[in-house]
PDB file of C-alpha atoms in Angstrom:
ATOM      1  CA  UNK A   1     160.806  28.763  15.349  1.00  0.00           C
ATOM      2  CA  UNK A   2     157.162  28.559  14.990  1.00  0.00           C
ATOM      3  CA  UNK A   3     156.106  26.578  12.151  1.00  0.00           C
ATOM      4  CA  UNK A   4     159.211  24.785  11.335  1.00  0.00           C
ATOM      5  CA  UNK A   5     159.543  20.670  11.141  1.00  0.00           C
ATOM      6  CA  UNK A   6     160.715  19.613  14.960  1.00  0.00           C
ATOM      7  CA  UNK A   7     162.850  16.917  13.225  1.00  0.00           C
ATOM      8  CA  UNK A   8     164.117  15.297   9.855  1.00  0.00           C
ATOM      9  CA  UNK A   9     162.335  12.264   9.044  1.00  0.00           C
ATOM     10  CA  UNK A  10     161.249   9.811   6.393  1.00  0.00           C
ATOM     11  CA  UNK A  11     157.655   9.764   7.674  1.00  0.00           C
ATOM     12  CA  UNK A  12     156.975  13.667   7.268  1.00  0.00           C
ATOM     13  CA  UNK A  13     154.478  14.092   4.358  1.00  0.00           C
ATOM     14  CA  UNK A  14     152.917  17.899   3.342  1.00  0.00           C
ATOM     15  CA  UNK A  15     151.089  19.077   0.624  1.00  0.00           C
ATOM     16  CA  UNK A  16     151.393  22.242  -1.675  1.00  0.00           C
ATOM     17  CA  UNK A  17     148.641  24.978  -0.646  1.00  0.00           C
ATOM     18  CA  UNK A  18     147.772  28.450  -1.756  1.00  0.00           C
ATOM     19  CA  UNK A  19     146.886  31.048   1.429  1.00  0.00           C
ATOM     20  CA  UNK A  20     142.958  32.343   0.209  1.00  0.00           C
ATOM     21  CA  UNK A  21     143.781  34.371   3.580  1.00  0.00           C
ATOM     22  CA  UNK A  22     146.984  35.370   6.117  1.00  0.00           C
ATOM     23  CA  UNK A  23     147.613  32.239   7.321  1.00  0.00           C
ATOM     24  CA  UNK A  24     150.683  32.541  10.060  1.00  0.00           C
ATOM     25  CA  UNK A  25     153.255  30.072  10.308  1.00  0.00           C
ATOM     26  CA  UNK A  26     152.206  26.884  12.908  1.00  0.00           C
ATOM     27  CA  UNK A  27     148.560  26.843  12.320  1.00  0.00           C
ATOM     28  CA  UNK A  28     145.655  24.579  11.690  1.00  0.00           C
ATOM     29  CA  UNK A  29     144.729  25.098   8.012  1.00  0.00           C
ATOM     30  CA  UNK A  30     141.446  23.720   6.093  1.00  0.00           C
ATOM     31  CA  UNK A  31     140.177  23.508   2.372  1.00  0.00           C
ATOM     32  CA  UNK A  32     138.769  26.607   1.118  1.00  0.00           C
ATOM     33  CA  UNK A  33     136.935  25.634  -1.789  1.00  0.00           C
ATOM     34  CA  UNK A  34     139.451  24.359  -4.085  1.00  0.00           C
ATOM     35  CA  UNK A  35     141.232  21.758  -3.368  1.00  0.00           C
ATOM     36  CA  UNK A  36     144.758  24.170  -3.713  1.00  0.00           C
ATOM     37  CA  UNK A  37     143.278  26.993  -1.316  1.00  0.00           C
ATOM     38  CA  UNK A  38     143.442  26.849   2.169  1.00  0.00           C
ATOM     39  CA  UNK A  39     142.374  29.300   4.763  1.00  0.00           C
ATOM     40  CA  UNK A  40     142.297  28.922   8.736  1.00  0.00           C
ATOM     41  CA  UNK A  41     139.270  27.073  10.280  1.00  0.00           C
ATOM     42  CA  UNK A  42     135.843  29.310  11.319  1.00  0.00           C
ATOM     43  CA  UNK A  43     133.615  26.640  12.765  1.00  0.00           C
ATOM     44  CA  UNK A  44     134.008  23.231  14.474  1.00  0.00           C
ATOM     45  CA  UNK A  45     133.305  21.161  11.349  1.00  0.00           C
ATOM     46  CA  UNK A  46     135.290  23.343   9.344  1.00  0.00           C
ATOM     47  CA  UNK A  47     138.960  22.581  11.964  1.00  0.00           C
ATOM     48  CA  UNK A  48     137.472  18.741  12.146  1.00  0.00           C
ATOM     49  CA  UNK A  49     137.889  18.592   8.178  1.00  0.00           C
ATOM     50  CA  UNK A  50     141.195  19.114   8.329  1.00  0.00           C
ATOM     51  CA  UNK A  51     141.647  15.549   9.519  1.00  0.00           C
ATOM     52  CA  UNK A  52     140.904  14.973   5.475  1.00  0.00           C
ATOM     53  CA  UNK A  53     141.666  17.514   3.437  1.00  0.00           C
ATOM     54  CA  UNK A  54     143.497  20.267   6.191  1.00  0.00           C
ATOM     55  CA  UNK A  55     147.263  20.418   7.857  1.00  0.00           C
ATOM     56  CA  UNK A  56     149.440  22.848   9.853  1.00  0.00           C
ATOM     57  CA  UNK A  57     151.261  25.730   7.595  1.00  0.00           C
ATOM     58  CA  UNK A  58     154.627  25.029   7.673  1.00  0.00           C
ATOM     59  CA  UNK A  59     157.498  27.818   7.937  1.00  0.00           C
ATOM     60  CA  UNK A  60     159.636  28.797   5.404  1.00  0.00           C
ATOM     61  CA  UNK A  61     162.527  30.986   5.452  1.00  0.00           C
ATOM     62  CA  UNK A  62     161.695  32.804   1.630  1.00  0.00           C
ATOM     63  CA  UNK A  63     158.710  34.842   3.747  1.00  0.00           C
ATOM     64  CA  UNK A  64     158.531  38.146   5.298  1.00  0.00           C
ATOM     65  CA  UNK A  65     156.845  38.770   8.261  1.00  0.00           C
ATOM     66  CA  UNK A  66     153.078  40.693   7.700  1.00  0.00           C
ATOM     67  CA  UNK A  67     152.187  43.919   8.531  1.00  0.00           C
ATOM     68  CA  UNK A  68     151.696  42.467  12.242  1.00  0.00           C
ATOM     69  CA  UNK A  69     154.920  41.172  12.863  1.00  0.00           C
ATOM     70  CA  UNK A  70     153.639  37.582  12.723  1.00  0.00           C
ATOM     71  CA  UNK A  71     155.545  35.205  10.161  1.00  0.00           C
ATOM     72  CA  UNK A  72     152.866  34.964   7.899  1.00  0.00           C
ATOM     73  CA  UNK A  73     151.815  33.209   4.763  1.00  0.00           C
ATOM     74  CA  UNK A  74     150.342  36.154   2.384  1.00  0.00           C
ATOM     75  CA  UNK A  75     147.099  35.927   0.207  1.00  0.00           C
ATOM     76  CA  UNK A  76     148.060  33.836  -3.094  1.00  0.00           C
ATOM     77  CA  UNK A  77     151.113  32.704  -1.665  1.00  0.00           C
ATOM     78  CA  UNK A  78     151.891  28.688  -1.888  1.00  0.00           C
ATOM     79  CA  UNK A  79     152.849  27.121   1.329  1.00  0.00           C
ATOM     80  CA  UNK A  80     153.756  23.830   2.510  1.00  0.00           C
ATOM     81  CA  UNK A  81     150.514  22.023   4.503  1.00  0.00           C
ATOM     82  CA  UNK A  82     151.953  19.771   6.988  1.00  0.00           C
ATOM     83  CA  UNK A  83     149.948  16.322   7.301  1.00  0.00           C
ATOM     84  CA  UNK A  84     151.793  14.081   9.534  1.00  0.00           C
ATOM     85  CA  UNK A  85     154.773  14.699  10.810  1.00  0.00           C
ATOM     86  CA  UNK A  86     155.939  16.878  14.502  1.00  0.00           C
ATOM     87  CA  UNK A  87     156.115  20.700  13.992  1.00  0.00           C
ATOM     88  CA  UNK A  88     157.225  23.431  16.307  1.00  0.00           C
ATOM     89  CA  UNK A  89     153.656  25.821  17.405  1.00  0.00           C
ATOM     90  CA  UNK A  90     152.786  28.042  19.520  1.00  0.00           C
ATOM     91  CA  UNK A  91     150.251  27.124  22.426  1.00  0.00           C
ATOM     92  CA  UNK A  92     147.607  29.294  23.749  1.00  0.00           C
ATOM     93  CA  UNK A  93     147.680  27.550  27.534  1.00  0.00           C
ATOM     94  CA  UNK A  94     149.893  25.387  29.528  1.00  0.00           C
ATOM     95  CA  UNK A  95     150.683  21.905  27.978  1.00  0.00           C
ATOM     96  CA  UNK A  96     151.870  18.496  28.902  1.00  0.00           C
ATOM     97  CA  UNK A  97     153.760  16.249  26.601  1.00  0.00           C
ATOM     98  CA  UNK A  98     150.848  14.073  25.404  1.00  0.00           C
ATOM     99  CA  UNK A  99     148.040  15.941  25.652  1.00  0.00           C
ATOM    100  CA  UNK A 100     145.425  16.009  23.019  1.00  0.00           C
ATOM    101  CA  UNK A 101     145.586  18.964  20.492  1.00  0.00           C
ATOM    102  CA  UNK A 102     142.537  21.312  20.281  1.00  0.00           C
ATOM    103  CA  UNK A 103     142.537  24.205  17.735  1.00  0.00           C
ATOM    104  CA  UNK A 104     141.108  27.825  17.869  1.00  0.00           C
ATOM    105  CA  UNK A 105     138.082  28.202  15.138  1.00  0.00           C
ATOM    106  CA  UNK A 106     136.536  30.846  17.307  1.00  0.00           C
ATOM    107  CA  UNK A 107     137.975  34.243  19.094  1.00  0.00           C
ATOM    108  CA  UNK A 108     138.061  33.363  22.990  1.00  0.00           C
ATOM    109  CA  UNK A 109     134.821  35.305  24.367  1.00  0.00           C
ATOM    110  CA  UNK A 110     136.420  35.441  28.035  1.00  0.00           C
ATOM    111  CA  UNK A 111     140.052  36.443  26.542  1.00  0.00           C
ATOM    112  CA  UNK A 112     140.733  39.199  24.050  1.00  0.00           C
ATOM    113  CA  UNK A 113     144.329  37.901  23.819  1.00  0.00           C
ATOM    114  CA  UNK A 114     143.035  34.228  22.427  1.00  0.00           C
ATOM    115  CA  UNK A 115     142.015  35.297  18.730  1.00  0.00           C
ATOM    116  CA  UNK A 116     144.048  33.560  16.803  1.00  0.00           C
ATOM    117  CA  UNK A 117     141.941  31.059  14.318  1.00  0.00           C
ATOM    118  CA  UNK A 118     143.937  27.735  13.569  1.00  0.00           C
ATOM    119  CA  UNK A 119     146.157  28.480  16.883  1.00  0.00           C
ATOM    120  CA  UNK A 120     146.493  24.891  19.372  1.00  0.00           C
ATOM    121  CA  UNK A 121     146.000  24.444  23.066  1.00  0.00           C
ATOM    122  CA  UNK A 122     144.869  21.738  24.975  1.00  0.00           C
ATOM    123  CA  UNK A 123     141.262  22.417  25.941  1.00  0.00           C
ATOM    124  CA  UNK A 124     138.338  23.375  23.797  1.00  0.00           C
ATOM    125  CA  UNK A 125     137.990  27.531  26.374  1.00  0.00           C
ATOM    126  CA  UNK A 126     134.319  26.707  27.005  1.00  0.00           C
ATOM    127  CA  UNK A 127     134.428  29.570  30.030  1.00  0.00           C
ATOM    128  CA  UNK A 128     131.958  31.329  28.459  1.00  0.00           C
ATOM    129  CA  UNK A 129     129.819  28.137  28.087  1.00  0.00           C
ATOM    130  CA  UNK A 130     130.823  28.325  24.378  1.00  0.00           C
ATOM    131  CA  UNK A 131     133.888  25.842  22.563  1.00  0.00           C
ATOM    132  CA  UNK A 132     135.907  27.778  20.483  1.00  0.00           C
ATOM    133  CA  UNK A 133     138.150  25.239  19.623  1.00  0.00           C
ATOM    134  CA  UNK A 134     137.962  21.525  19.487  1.00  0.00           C
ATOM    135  CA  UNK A 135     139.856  18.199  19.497  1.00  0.00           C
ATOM    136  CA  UNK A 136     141.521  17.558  16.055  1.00  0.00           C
ATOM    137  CA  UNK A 137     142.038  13.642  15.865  1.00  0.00           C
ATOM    138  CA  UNK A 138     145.637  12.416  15.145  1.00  0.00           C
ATOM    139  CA  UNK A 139     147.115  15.927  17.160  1.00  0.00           C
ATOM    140  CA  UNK A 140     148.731  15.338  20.057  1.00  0.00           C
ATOM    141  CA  UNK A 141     151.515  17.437  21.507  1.00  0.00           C
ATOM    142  CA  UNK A 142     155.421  15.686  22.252  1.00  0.00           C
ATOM    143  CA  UNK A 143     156.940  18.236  24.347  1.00  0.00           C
ATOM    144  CA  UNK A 144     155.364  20.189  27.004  1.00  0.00           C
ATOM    145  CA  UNK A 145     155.651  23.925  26.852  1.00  0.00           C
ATOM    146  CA  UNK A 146     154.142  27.421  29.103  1.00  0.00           C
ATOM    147  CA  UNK A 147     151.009  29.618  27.578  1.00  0.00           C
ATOM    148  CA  UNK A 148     152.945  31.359  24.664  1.00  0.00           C
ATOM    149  CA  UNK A 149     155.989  29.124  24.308  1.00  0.00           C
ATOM    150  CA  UNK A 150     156.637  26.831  21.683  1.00  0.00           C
ATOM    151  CA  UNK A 151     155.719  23.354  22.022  1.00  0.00           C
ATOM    152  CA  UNK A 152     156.065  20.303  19.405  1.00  0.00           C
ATOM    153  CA  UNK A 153     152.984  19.061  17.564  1.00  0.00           C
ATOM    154  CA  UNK A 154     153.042  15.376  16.374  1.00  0.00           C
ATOM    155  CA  UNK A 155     150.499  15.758  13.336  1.00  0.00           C
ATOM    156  CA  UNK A 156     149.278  12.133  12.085  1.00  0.00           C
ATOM    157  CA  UNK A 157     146.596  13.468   9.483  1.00  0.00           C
ATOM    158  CA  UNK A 158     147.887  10.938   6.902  1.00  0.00           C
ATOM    159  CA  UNK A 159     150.377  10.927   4.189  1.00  0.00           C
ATOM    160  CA  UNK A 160     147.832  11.802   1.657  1.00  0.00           C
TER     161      UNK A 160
END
């Protein structure tokens, strides 16, 4: 399931967050402001600050799905931030088990399927001469997995 913790382990840390937007389950989240809002990444620096003060919104089983159909973390509603620790997402393109993790702060300009802010893959989509998503140090993905499959994320963010 998108979103949920890959495996139990002693080295999983995550922080208590409040959505300031829809945030869906498996994305890259950043600070919004106060330090208890997040919201999903809208510029390079913005998904590059999550390596501080961002994470991945973790699933829960207590939420509904949003109007879209997309498990989805409602406005005001406190979520668990992953910071280190691997986590089931969902990958916009093909990817092998180590690549680096890039995430989406940009809507693809070559792809009206790729709009998804905060969603991973393993290239920063510069077709259109343009990144719309970028490297996030300490992301790397553990399992390989097809465009639109689940993959595992190893987040190392920090335990802070």
């Amino acid at each position: 399931k998108v979103g949920a913790i890959a495996e139990s382990s002693e080295g999983i840390h995550a922080r208590s967050k409040i959505a300031s937007v829809v945030i869906p389950f498996g994305c890259l989240t950043v600070r919004d402001g106060d330090d208890k809002l997040a919201k999903l990444p809208t510029s390079s620096a913005e998904a590059l600050s999550s390596v501080k003060s961002g994470g991945i919104a973790a699933a829960t089983h207590a939420i509904v799905s949003s109007d879209s159909g997309v498990p989805s973390f409602p406005i005001g509603k406190e979520f668990a931030q992953l910071r280190m620790g691997p986590i089931f997402v969902l990958v916009e393109e093909n990817v092998t088990q180590g690549d680096q993790a890039f995430a989406r702060f940009s809507p693809s300009l070559n792809n009206i399927a790729l709009i998804q802010l905060g969603a991973f893959r393993k290239s920063a989509d510069t077709n259109t001469a343009v990144d719309s998503a970028v490297a996030i140090p300490g992301m790397y993905f553990k399992t390989s997995a097809l465009a639109g499959e689940l993959a595992v994320l190893d987040c190392n963010l920090g335990g802070v």
